[in-house]
Amino acid sequence: MVTGYTTAHSDRFVANLPWKETLSFGHRHGGNDDFVADYFASTLGDAFKPLGEVYQAYCEAMEEVSMAIMAVLGESLGLGSGYYRDFFADSCSIMRCNYYPPCPEPERTLGTGPHCDPSALTVLLQDGDVHGLQVLVGGAWRPVRPEPGAFVVNIGDTFMVRHCSFTYLLRYPGKLEVRKALTNGRYKSCLHRAVVRREQERRSLAFFLCPRDDRVVRPPACGERRLYPDFTWADFMRFTQRHYRADTRTLDAFAHWLSPPACSGAAPAASPPAATQAATV
Ligand SMILES: O=C(O)CCC(=O)C(=O)O
Ligand SMILES: [Fe+2]
């Protein structure tokens, strides 16, 4: 995971340069330590430890929120409410603070470029009433207006894989075409971006629920050709950090990169498929 301060991945873009600053850090699930608070103190100095404690508490609350959502998703998939609590029990999730300053030429920039979150789930707080988040629906960018006291919850690419696979096994064993249809179904990850404003600054807090680095994301054995090979979260992170996409095909590109041309378990390809620009975790 890449942590710390950045002027928002400006190297990833050739046009519409990103207009934001971010601070990212990890949060260890179920830890009895002060992982976040210690990170603030060790990287920014002891004076920042109290701020780190605030974020420590925020991350712990977000862990609970995301586990509650996962319990509902687990139930809806017939896996039971505890399934994902176990899967994510020893995870290290990522917390990101986004700051979008006012921009004199907003039409020439983007706060955050189009992307799907690679995480399993994202819980986003839009701070204040300045809207900027947009989601692609039916080929058009639609605003997701901030609601006081409400979070935006995004399905990430990693959950999409698990969802499709489990649903396939449980409901329609032996029917590959159904699994393909479900890839575009209820729990699909979504392409989103954030725009900036001429007069107003904007802030958002994103909590990315992620599996443990070496946790294998794997569908159950199903006897049909696999759409995605086994992979670890660390593999997927490495891929998304190097090859950014401004579309919904990150997983396909990743699967191809791992084992071209089908998911056969072969060694990763030397050159990835063409990728475009996007900001990811
Ligand atoms: O600032 C926002 O509303 C969105 C940020 C985002 O999508 C991200 O950090 O992944
Ligand atoms: Fe995002």
PDB file of C-alpha atoms and ligand atoms in Angstrom:
ATOM      1  CA  MET A   1       0.000   0.000   0.000  1.00  0.00           C
ATOM      2  CA  VAL A   2       1.240   3.523  -0.766  1.00  0.00           C
ATOM      3  CA  THR A   3       0.682   5.795   2.217  1.00  0.00           C
ATOM      4  CA  GLY A   4       1.391   9.445   2.889  1.00  0.00           C
ATOM      5  CA  TYR A   5       0.775  12.837   1.342  1.00  0.00           C
ATOM      6  CA  THR A   6       0.433  13.342  -2.405  1.00  0.00           C
ATOM      7  CA  THR A   7      -0.680  15.954  -4.859  1.00  0.00           C
ATOM      8  CA  ALA A   8      -2.967  13.280  -6.212  1.00  0.00           C
ATOM      9  CA  HIS A   9      -1.183  11.070  -8.696  1.00  0.00           C
ATOM     10  CA  SER A  10      -0.471  13.861 -11.205  1.00  0.00           C
ATOM     11  CA  ASP A  11       1.914  11.505 -13.008  1.00  0.00           C
ATOM     12  CA  ARG A  12      -1.054   9.352 -14.024  1.00  0.00           C
ATOM     13  CA  PHE A  13      -2.700  11.990 -16.161  1.00  0.00           C
ATOM     14  CA  VAL A  14      -1.910  13.508 -19.531  1.00  0.00           C
ATOM     15  CA  ALA A  15      -4.871  15.928 -19.615  1.00  0.00           C
ATOM     16  CA  ASN A  16      -7.309  17.316 -17.074  1.00  0.00           C
ATOM     17  CA  LEU A  17      -4.709  17.315 -14.335  1.00  0.00           C
ATOM     18  CA  PRO A  18      -6.006  16.359 -10.896  1.00  0.00           C
ATOM     19  CA  TRP A  19      -6.680  19.282  -8.573  1.00  0.00           C
ATOM     20  CA  LYS A  20      -6.443  17.840  -5.106  1.00  0.00           C
ATOM     21  CA  GLU A  21      -4.259  16.839  -2.223  1.00  0.00           C
ATOM     22  CA  THR A  22      -4.612  13.570  -0.361  1.00  0.00           C
ATOM     23  CA  LEU A  23      -3.357  11.927   2.785  1.00  0.00           C
ATOM     24  CA  SER A  24      -3.613   8.126   2.854  1.00  0.00           C
ATOM     25  CA  PHE A  25      -2.850   5.705   5.651  1.00  0.00           C
ATOM     26  CA  GLY A  26      -3.565   2.134   6.685  1.00  0.00           C
ATOM     27  CA  HIS A  27      -5.915   0.893   9.390  1.00  0.00           C
ATOM     28  CA  ARG A  28      -5.391  -2.552  10.915  1.00  0.00           C
ATOM     29  CA  HIS A  29      -8.616  -4.406  11.628  1.00  0.00           C
ATOM     30  CA  GLY A  30      -9.227  -5.769  15.075  1.00  0.00           C
ATOM     31  CA  GLY A  31      -5.867  -4.477  16.283  1.00  0.00           C
ATOM     32  CA  ASN A  32      -5.494  -3.570  19.937  1.00  0.00           C
ATOM     33  CA  ASP A  33      -2.807  -1.091  18.992  1.00  0.00           C
ATOM     34  CA  ASP A  34      -2.968   2.578  17.939  1.00  0.00           C
ATOM     35  CA  PHE A  35      -1.798   1.887  14.418  1.00  0.00           C
ATOM     36  CA  VAL A  36      -3.255   5.069  12.893  1.00  0.00           C
ATOM     37  CA  ALA A  37      -2.345   7.363  15.776  1.00  0.00           C
ATOM     38  CA  ASP A  38       1.196   5.989  15.763  1.00  0.00           C
ATOM     39  CA  TYR A  39       1.448   6.566  12.022  1.00  0.00           C
ATOM     40  CA  PHE A  40       0.536  10.227  12.465  1.00  0.00           C
ATOM     41  CA  ALA A  41       3.026  10.671  15.289  1.00  0.00           C
ATOM     42  CA  SER A  42       5.857   8.854  13.512  1.00  0.00           C
ATOM     43  CA  THR A  43       5.452  10.584  10.134  1.00  0.00           C
ATOM     44  CA  LEU A  44       4.177  14.061  11.094  1.00  0.00           C
ATOM     45  CA  GLY A  45       5.525  14.428  14.617  1.00  0.00           C
ATOM     46  CA  ASP A  46       4.169  14.008  18.135  1.00  0.00           C
ATOM     47  CA  ALA A  47       2.086  17.175  17.842  1.00  0.00           C
ATOM     48  CA  PHE A  48      -0.124  15.298  15.346  1.00  0.00           C
ATOM     49  CA  LYS A  49      -0.826  12.335  17.629  1.00  0.00           C
ATOM     50  CA  PRO A  50      -4.142  13.814  18.921  1.00  0.00           C
ATOM     51  CA  LEU A  51      -5.296  14.228  15.309  1.00  0.00           C
ATOM     52  CA  GLY A  52      -4.170  10.671  14.669  1.00  0.00           C
ATOM     53  CA  GLU A  53      -6.309   9.519  17.593  1.00  0.00           C
ATOM     54  CA  VAL A  54      -9.350  11.141  15.982  1.00  0.00           C
ATOM     55  CA  TYR A  55      -8.661   9.257  12.756  1.00  0.00           C
ATOM     56  CA  GLN A  56      -7.976   6.084  14.729  1.00  0.00           C
ATOM     57  CA  ALA A  57     -11.480   6.326  16.210  1.00  0.00           C
ATOM     58  CA  TYR A  58     -12.956   7.195  12.796  1.00  0.00           C
ATOM     59  CA  CYS A  59     -11.318   4.160  11.168  1.00  0.00           C
ATOM     60  CA  GLU A  60     -12.541   1.845  13.922  1.00  0.00           C
ATOM     61  CA  ALA A  61     -16.071   3.178  13.407  1.00  0.00           C
ATOM     62  CA  MET A  62     -15.725   2.710   9.636  1.00  0.00           C
ATOM     63  CA  GLU A  63     -14.558  -0.857  10.189  1.00  0.00           C
ATOM     64  CA  GLU A  64     -17.772  -1.506  12.115  1.00  0.00           C
ATOM     65  CA  VAL A  65     -19.926   0.226   9.478  1.00  0.00           C
ATOM     66  CA  SER A  66     -18.347  -1.721   6.645  1.00  0.00           C
ATOM     67  CA  MET A  67     -18.684  -5.017   8.543  1.00  0.00           C
ATOM     68  CA  ALA A  68     -22.382  -4.267   9.148  1.00  0.00           C
ATOM     69  CA  ILE A  69     -22.838  -3.681   5.406  1.00  0.00           C
ATOM     70  CA  MET A  70     -20.896  -6.840   4.621  1.00  0.00           C
ATOM     71  CA  ALA A  71     -23.154  -8.796   6.989  1.00  0.00           C
ATOM     72  CA  VAL A  72     -26.168  -7.695   4.930  1.00  0.00           C
ATOM     73  CA  LEU A  73     -24.390  -8.478   1.659  1.00  0.00           C
ATOM     74  CA  GLY A  74     -23.340 -11.879   3.009  1.00  0.00           C
ATOM     75  CA  GLU A  75     -26.954 -12.654   3.921  1.00  0.00           C
ATOM     76  CA  SER A  76     -28.172 -11.536   0.520  1.00  0.00           C
ATOM     77  CA  LEU A  77     -25.735 -13.947  -1.137  1.00  0.00           C
ATOM     78  CA  GLY A  78     -26.747 -16.858   1.079  1.00  0.00           C
ATOM     79  CA  LEU A  79     -23.358 -16.903   2.822  1.00  0.00           C
ATOM     80  CA  GLY A  80     -24.558 -15.875   6.263  1.00  0.00           C
ATOM     81  CA  SER A  81     -23.918 -12.666   8.133  1.00  0.00           C
ATOM     82  CA  GLY A  82     -20.582 -13.715   9.637  1.00  0.00           C
ATOM     83  CA  TYR A  83     -18.861 -14.777   6.438  1.00  0.00           C
ATOM     84  CA  TYR A  84     -17.258 -11.471   5.534  1.00  0.00           C
ATOM     85  CA  ARG A  85     -16.477 -10.563   9.153  1.00  0.00           C
ATOM     86  CA  ASP A  86     -14.191 -13.589   9.122  1.00  0.00           C
ATOM     87  CA  PHE A  87     -12.784 -12.842   5.684  1.00  0.00           C
ATOM     88  CA  PHE A  88     -11.834  -9.261   6.654  1.00  0.00           C
ATOM     89  CA  ALA A  89     -10.990  -9.961  10.313  1.00  0.00           C
ATOM     90  CA  ASP A  90      -7.252  -9.376   9.960  1.00  0.00           C
ATOM     91  CA  SER A  91      -7.325  -6.862   7.098  1.00  0.00           C
ATOM     92  CA  CYS A  92      -5.452  -3.625   6.693  1.00  0.00           C
ATOM     93  CA  SER A  93      -7.889  -1.170   5.130  1.00  0.00           C
ATOM     94  CA  ILE A  94      -6.967   2.199   3.661  1.00  0.00           C
ATOM     95  CA  MET A  95      -8.206   5.577   4.793  1.00  0.00           C
ATOM     96  CA  ARG A  96      -7.872   8.577   2.496  1.00  0.00           C
ATOM     97  CA  CYS A  97      -8.522  12.244   3.216  1.00  0.00           C
ATOM     98  CA  ASN A  98      -9.194  14.183  -0.013  1.00  0.00           C
ATOM     99  CA  TYR A  99      -8.929  17.966  -0.209  1.00  0.00           C
ATOM    100  CA  TYR A 100     -10.002  19.806  -3.378  1.00  0.00           C
ATOM    101  CA  PRO A 101      -9.053  23.496  -3.269  1.00  0.00           C
ATOM    102  CA  PRO A 102     -11.031  26.087  -5.290  1.00  0.00           C
ATOM    103  CA  CYS A 103      -9.813  25.975  -8.890  1.00  0.00           C
ATOM    104  CA  PRO A 104      -9.577  29.024 -11.203  1.00  0.00           C
ATOM    105  CA  GLU A 105     -10.105  26.816 -14.293  1.00  0.00           C
ATOM    106  CA  PRO A 106     -12.235  23.847 -13.208  1.00  0.00           C
ATOM    107  CA  GLU A 107     -13.008  22.805 -16.793  1.00  0.00           C
ATOM    108  CA  ARG A 108      -9.302  22.049 -17.334  1.00  0.00           C
ATOM    109  CA  THR A 109      -8.956  19.787 -14.297  1.00  0.00           C
ATOM    110  CA  LEU A 110     -10.610  16.926 -12.453  1.00  0.00           C
ATOM    111  CA  GLY A 111     -10.536  16.463  -8.699  1.00  0.00           C
ATOM    112  CA  THR A 112     -10.332  12.704  -9.091  1.00  0.00           C
ATOM    113  CA  GLY A 113     -10.272  11.123 -12.547  1.00  0.00           C
ATOM    114  CA  PRO A 114     -12.752   8.405 -13.591  1.00  0.00           C
ATOM    115  CA  HIS A 115     -12.074   5.106 -11.867  1.00  0.00           C
ATOM    116  CA  CYS A 116     -13.587   2.099 -10.112  1.00  0.00           C
ATOM    117  CA  ASP A 117     -12.304   1.522  -6.599  1.00  0.00           C
ATOM    118  CA  PRO A 118     -10.210  -1.659  -6.471  1.00  0.00           C
ATOM    119  CA  SER A 119     -11.199  -2.185  -2.815  1.00  0.00           C
ATOM    120  CA  ALA A 120     -13.975  -4.558  -1.718  1.00  0.00           C
ATOM    121  CA  LEU A 121     -16.164  -1.721  -0.451  1.00  0.00           C
ATOM    122  CA  THR A 122     -15.740   2.036  -0.055  1.00  0.00           C
ATOM    123  CA  VAL A 123     -17.530   4.111   2.577  1.00  0.00           C
ATOM    124  CA  LEU A 124     -17.281   7.768   1.588  1.00  0.00           C
ATOM    125  CA  LEU A 125     -18.212  10.825   3.614  1.00  0.00           C
ATOM    126  CA  GLN A 126     -18.751  13.982   1.585  1.00  0.00           C
ATOM    127  CA  ASP A 127     -17.965  16.802   3.962  1.00  0.00           C
ATOM    128  CA  GLY A 128     -20.210  19.863   3.798  1.00  0.00           C
ATOM    129  CA  ASP A 129     -22.736  20.610   1.064  1.00  0.00           C
ATOM    130  CA  VAL A 130     -20.381  21.153  -1.882  1.00  0.00           C
ATOM    131  CA  HIS A 131     -21.078  18.507  -4.431  1.00  0.00           C
ATOM    132  CA  GLY A 132     -18.390  17.120  -6.714  1.00  0.00           C
ATOM    133  CA  LEU A 133     -18.791  13.351  -6.777  1.00  0.00           C
ATOM    134  CA  GLN A 134     -20.276  12.019 -10.003  1.00  0.00           C
ATOM    135  CA  VAL A 135     -21.159   8.491 -11.102  1.00  0.00           C
ATOM    136  CA  LEU A 136     -21.488   7.236 -14.678  1.00  0.00           C
ATOM    137  CA  VAL A 137     -25.043   6.012 -15.285  1.00  0.00           C
ATOM    138  CA  GLY A 138     -26.200   5.082 -18.771  1.00  0.00           C
ATOM    139  CA  GLY A 139     -23.286   6.920 -20.376  1.00  0.00           C
ATOM    140  CA  ALA A 140     -23.868  10.209 -18.508  1.00  0.00           C
ATOM    141  CA  TRP A 141     -22.158  11.642 -15.424  1.00  0.00           C
ATOM    142  CA  ARG A 142     -24.716  12.155 -12.634  1.00  0.00           C
ATOM    143  CA  PRO A 143     -24.038  14.081  -9.425  1.00  0.00           C
ATOM    144  CA  VAL A 144     -24.159  12.259  -6.090  1.00  0.00           C
ATOM    145  CA  ARG A 145     -25.239  15.167  -3.909  1.00  0.00           C
ATOM    146  CA  PRO A 146     -24.037  15.199  -0.310  1.00  0.00           C
ATOM    147  CA  GLU A 147     -26.732  14.354   2.233  1.00  0.00           C
ATOM    148  CA  PRO A 148     -26.051  15.510   5.797  1.00  0.00           C
ATOM    149  CA  GLY A 149     -25.297  12.483   7.957  1.00  0.00           C
ATOM    150  CA  ALA A 150     -25.221  10.052   5.023  1.00  0.00           C
ATOM    151  CA  PHE A 151     -22.394   7.971   3.604  1.00  0.00           C
ATOM    152  CA  VAL A 152     -21.917   6.964  -0.014  1.00  0.00           C
ATOM    153  CA  VAL A 153     -21.196   3.228  -0.279  1.00  0.00           C
ATOM    154  CA  ASN A 154     -19.440   1.897  -3.383  1.00  0.00           C
ATOM    155  CA  ILE A 155     -18.897  -1.717  -4.335  1.00  0.00           C
ATOM    156  CA  GLY A 156     -15.251  -2.148  -5.367  1.00  0.00           C
ATOM    157  CA  ASP A 157     -13.745  -4.429  -7.993  1.00  0.00           C
ATOM    158  CA  THR A 158     -12.610  -6.987  -5.421  1.00  0.00           C
ATOM    159  CA  PHE A 159     -16.106  -7.589  -4.110  1.00  0.00           C
ATOM    160  CA  MET A 160     -17.512  -7.798  -7.607  1.00  0.00           C
ATOM    161  CA  VAL A 161     -15.332 -10.863  -8.211  1.00  0.00           C
ATOM    162  CA  ARG A 162     -16.460 -12.616  -5.081  1.00  0.00           C
ATOM    163  CA  HIS A 163     -20.068 -11.716  -5.604  1.00  0.00           C
ATOM    164  CA  CYS A 164     -20.221 -13.103  -9.104  1.00  0.00           C
ATOM    165  CA  SER A 165     -18.465 -16.288  -8.176  1.00  0.00           C
ATOM    166  CA  PHE A 166     -20.484 -17.097  -5.086  1.00  0.00           C
ATOM    167  CA  THR A 167     -23.793 -16.284  -6.645  1.00  0.00           C
ATOM    168  CA  TYR A 168     -22.878 -18.408  -9.593  1.00  0.00           C
ATOM    169  CA  LEU A 169     -22.102 -21.389  -7.406  1.00  0.00           C
ATOM    170  CA  LEU A 170     -25.056 -21.071  -5.095  1.00  0.00           C
ATOM    171  CA  ARG A 171     -27.823 -20.305  -7.495  1.00  0.00           C
ATOM    172  CA  TYR A 172     -26.875 -21.493 -10.957  1.00  0.00           C
ATOM    173  CA  PRO A 173     -24.244 -24.241 -10.831  1.00  0.00           C
ATOM    174  CA  GLY A 174     -22.926 -25.113 -14.276  1.00  0.00           C
ATOM    175  CA  LYS A 175     -24.239 -22.065 -16.138  1.00  0.00           C
ATOM    176  CA  LEU A 176     -21.398 -19.830 -17.262  1.00  0.00           C
ATOM    177  CA  GLU A 177     -23.643 -17.457 -19.187  1.00  0.00           C
ATOM    178  CA  VAL A 178     -25.526 -16.642 -15.994  1.00  0.00           C
ATOM    179  CA  ARG A 179     -22.312 -15.779 -14.240  1.00  0.00           C
ATOM    180  CA  LYS A 180     -21.443 -13.430 -17.085  1.00  0.00           C
ATOM    181  CA  ALA A 181     -24.794 -11.721 -16.732  1.00  0.00           C
ATOM    182  CA  LEU A 182     -24.280 -11.304 -12.997  1.00  0.00           C
ATOM    183  CA  THR A 183     -20.997  -9.535 -13.566  1.00  0.00           C
ATOM    184  CA  ASN A 184     -23.125  -6.649 -14.676  1.00  0.00           C
ATOM    185  CA  GLY A 185     -25.626  -7.172 -11.906  1.00  0.00           C
ATOM    186  CA  ARG A 186     -26.602  -5.763  -8.555  1.00  0.00           C
ATOM    187  CA  TYR A 187     -23.188  -5.582  -6.913  1.00  0.00           C
ATOM    188  CA  LYS A 188     -21.215  -4.230  -9.814  1.00  0.00           C
ATOM    189  CA  SER A 189     -18.450  -1.753  -9.066  1.00  0.00           C
ATOM    190  CA  CYS A 190     -19.193   1.685 -10.489  1.00  0.00           C
ATOM    191  CA  LEU A 191     -17.185   4.227 -12.462  1.00  0.00           C
ATOM    192  CA  HIS A 192     -17.011   7.526 -10.612  1.00  0.00           C
ATOM    193  CA  ARG A 193     -15.031  10.769 -10.502  1.00  0.00           C
ATOM    194  CA  ALA A 194     -14.923  14.046  -8.598  1.00  0.00           C
ATOM    195  CA  VAL A 195     -15.073  17.492 -10.217  1.00  0.00           C
ATOM    196  CA  VAL A 196     -13.842  20.735  -8.644  1.00  0.00           C
ATOM    197  CA  ARG A 197     -15.367  24.216  -8.276  1.00  0.00           C
ATOM    198  CA  ARG A 198     -14.147  27.690  -9.093  1.00  0.00           C
ATOM    199  CA  GLU A 199     -15.181  29.274  -5.774  1.00  0.00           C
ATOM    200  CA  GLN A 200     -15.585  26.453  -3.273  1.00  0.00           C
ATOM    201  CA  GLU A 201     -13.203  24.026  -1.678  1.00  0.00           C
ATOM    202  CA  ARG A 202     -14.363  20.486  -1.008  1.00  0.00           C
ATOM    203  CA  ARG A 203     -13.319  17.652   1.295  1.00  0.00           C
ATOM    204  CA  SER A 204     -14.148  13.975   1.381  1.00  0.00           C
ATOM    205  CA  LEU A 205     -13.104  11.033   3.560  1.00  0.00           C
ATOM    206  CA  ALA A 206     -12.856   7.640   1.900  1.00  0.00           C
ATOM    207  CA  PHE A 207     -12.517   4.374   3.827  1.00  0.00           C
ATOM    208  CA  PHE A 208     -11.516   1.514   1.538  1.00  0.00           C
ATOM    209  CA  LEU A 209     -12.277  -1.919   2.945  1.00  0.00           C
ATOM    210  CA  CYS A 210      -9.522  -4.207   1.649  1.00  0.00           C
ATOM    211  CA  PRO A 211      -8.553  -7.832   2.247  1.00  0.00           C
ATOM    212  CA  ARG A 212      -5.294  -8.664   4.002  1.00  0.00           C
ATOM    213  CA  ASP A 213      -2.334  -8.344   1.587  1.00  0.00           C
ATOM    214  CA  ASP A 214      -1.785 -12.082   1.151  1.00  0.00           C
ATOM    215  CA  ARG A 215      -5.458 -13.110   1.315  1.00  0.00           C
ATOM    216  CA  VAL A 216      -6.382 -15.049  -1.831  1.00  0.00           C
ATOM    217  CA  VAL A 217      -9.456 -13.780  -3.642  1.00  0.00           C
ATOM    218  CA  ARG A 218     -10.820 -16.919  -5.206  1.00  0.00           C
ATOM    219  CA  PRO A 219     -14.158 -18.210  -6.476  1.00  0.00           C
ATOM    220  CA  PRO A 220     -15.171 -21.711  -5.416  1.00  0.00           C
ATOM    221  CA  ALA A 221     -14.436 -24.652  -7.749  1.00  0.00           C
ATOM    222  CA  CYS A 222     -17.172 -24.711 -10.358  1.00  0.00           C
ATOM    223  CA  GLY A 223     -16.109 -26.965 -13.228  1.00  0.00           C
ATOM    224  CA  GLU A 224     -16.450 -24.201 -15.830  1.00  0.00           C
ATOM    225  CA  ARG A 225     -13.777 -21.939 -17.246  1.00  0.00           C
ATOM    226  CA  ARG A 226     -12.877 -19.365 -14.606  1.00  0.00           C
ATOM    227  CA  LEU A 227     -13.410 -15.717 -15.490  1.00  0.00           C
ATOM    228  CA  TYR A 228     -10.746 -14.571 -13.024  1.00  0.00           C
ATOM    229  CA  PRO A 229      -7.669 -16.367 -11.750  1.00  0.00           C
ATOM    230  CA  ASP A 230      -6.800 -16.551  -8.056  1.00  0.00           C
ATOM    231  CA  PHE A 231      -5.085 -13.404  -6.934  1.00  0.00           C
ATOM    232  CA  THR A 232      -4.013 -11.692  -3.767  1.00  0.00           C
ATOM    233  CA  TRP A 233      -4.949  -8.170  -2.804  1.00  0.00           C
ATOM    234  CA  ALA A 234      -1.230  -7.286  -2.934  1.00  0.00           C
ATOM    235  CA  ASP A 235      -1.089  -8.436  -6.601  1.00  0.00           C
ATOM    236  CA  PHE A 236      -4.129  -6.383  -7.488  1.00  0.00           C
ATOM    237  CA  MET A 237      -2.800  -3.289  -5.696  1.00  0.00           C
ATOM    238  CA  ARG A 238       0.484  -3.577  -7.550  1.00  0.00           C
ATOM    239  CA  PHE A 239      -1.397  -3.767 -10.822  1.00  0.00           C
ATOM    240  CA  THR A 240      -3.684  -0.796 -10.151  1.00  0.00           C
ATOM    241  CA  GLN A 241      -0.757   1.348  -9.018  1.00  0.00           C
ATOM    242  CA  ARG A 242       1.061   0.695 -12.298  1.00  0.00           C
ATOM    243  CA  HIS A 243      -1.700   0.451 -14.890  1.00  0.00           C
ATOM    244  CA  TYR A 244      -4.515   2.889 -14.443  1.00  0.00           C
ATOM    245  CA  ARG A 245      -7.791   2.670 -16.250  1.00  0.00           C
ATOM    246  CA  ALA A 246     -10.486   5.252 -16.747  1.00  0.00           C
ATOM    247  CA  ASP A 247     -13.091   2.587 -17.482  1.00  0.00           C
ATOM    248  CA  THR A 248     -14.714  -0.439 -15.866  1.00  0.00           C
ATOM    249  CA  ARG A 249     -12.311  -3.009 -17.313  1.00  0.00           C
ATOM    250  CA  THR A 250      -9.571  -3.037 -14.688  1.00  0.00           C
ATOM    251  CA  LEU A 251     -10.373  -6.599 -13.613  1.00  0.00           C
ATOM    252  CA  ASP A 252     -10.340  -7.906 -17.177  1.00  0.00           C
ATOM    253  CA  ALA A 253      -7.015  -6.199 -17.823  1.00  0.00           C
ATOM    254  CA  PHE A 254      -5.655  -7.562 -14.562  1.00  0.00           C
ATOM    255  CA  ALA A 255      -6.810 -11.132 -15.331  1.00  0.00           C
ATOM    256  CA  HIS A 256      -5.223 -10.864 -18.770  1.00  0.00           C
ATOM    257  CA  TRP A 257      -1.998  -9.561 -17.265  1.00  0.00           C
ATOM    258  CA  LEU A 258      -1.902 -12.422 -14.735  1.00  0.00           C
ATOM    259  CA  SER A 259      -2.557 -15.197 -17.195  1.00  0.00           C
ATOM    260  CA  PRO A 260      -3.157 -14.384 -20.854  1.00  0.00           C
ATOM    261  CA  PRO A 261      -5.267 -15.176 -22.770  1.00  0.00           C
ATOM    262  CA  ALA A 262      -7.510 -17.240 -20.444  1.00  0.00           C
ATOM    263  CA  CYS A 263      -7.347 -17.608 -16.666  1.00  0.00           C
ATOM    264  CA  SER A 264      -5.011 -20.574 -16.858  1.00  0.00           C
ATOM    265  CA  GLY A 265      -2.620 -19.851 -14.023  1.00  0.00           C
ATOM    266  CA  ALA A 266       0.286 -18.948 -16.336  1.00  0.00           C
ATOM    267  CA  ALA A 267       2.945 -16.419 -15.305  1.00  0.00           C
ATOM    268  CA  PRO A 268       2.137 -12.677 -15.531  1.00  0.00           C
ATOM    269  CA  ALA A 269       2.572 -11.110 -18.955  1.00  0.00           C
ATOM    270  CA  ALA A 270       5.546  -8.800 -19.437  1.00  0.00           C
ATOM    271  CA  SER A 271       3.462  -6.040 -21.003  1.00  0.00           C
ATOM    272  CA  PRO A 272       0.018  -5.169 -19.699  1.00  0.00           C
ATOM    273  CA  PRO A 273      -2.847  -4.348 -22.069  1.00  0.00           C
ATOM    274  CA  ALA A 274      -3.201  -0.706 -23.004  1.00  0.00           C
ATOM    275  CA  ALA A 275      -4.444   1.296 -20.065  1.00  0.00           C
ATOM    276  CA  THR A 276      -5.784   4.788 -19.786  1.00  0.00           C
ATOM    277  CA  GLN A 277      -5.708   7.258 -16.946  1.00  0.00           C
ATOM    278  CA  ALA A 278      -7.508   7.012 -13.661  1.00  0.00           C
ATOM    279  CA  ALA A 279      -6.923   7.533  -9.988  1.00  0.00           C
ATOM    280  CA  THR A 280      -7.318   4.503  -7.762  1.00  0.00           C
ATOM    281  CA  VAL A 281      -6.575   3.508  -4.212  1.00  0.00           C
TER     282      VAL A 281
HETATM  283  O1  LIG B   1     -13.953  12.863  -3.341  1.00  0.00           O
HETATM  284  C1  LIG B   1     -14.823  12.088  -3.735  1.00  0.00           C
HETATM  285  O2  LIG B   1     -16.036  12.337  -3.617  1.00  0.00           O
HETATM  286  C2  LIG B   1     -14.451  10.781  -4.386  1.00  0.00           C
HETATM  287  C3  LIG B   1     -13.068  10.304  -4.065  1.00  0.00           C
HETATM  288  C4  LIG B   1     -12.806   8.945  -4.622  1.00  0.00           C
HETATM  289  O3  LIG B   1     -13.520   8.434  -5.438  1.00  0.00           O
HETATM  290  C5  LIG B   1     -11.644   8.181  -4.133  1.00  0.00           C
HETATM  291  O4  LIG B   1     -10.833   8.709  -3.352  1.00  0.00           O
HETATM  292  O5  LIG B   1     -11.519   6.998  -4.552  1.00  0.00           O
HETATM  293 FE    FE B   2     -13.135   6.290  -5.692  1.00  0.00          FE
END
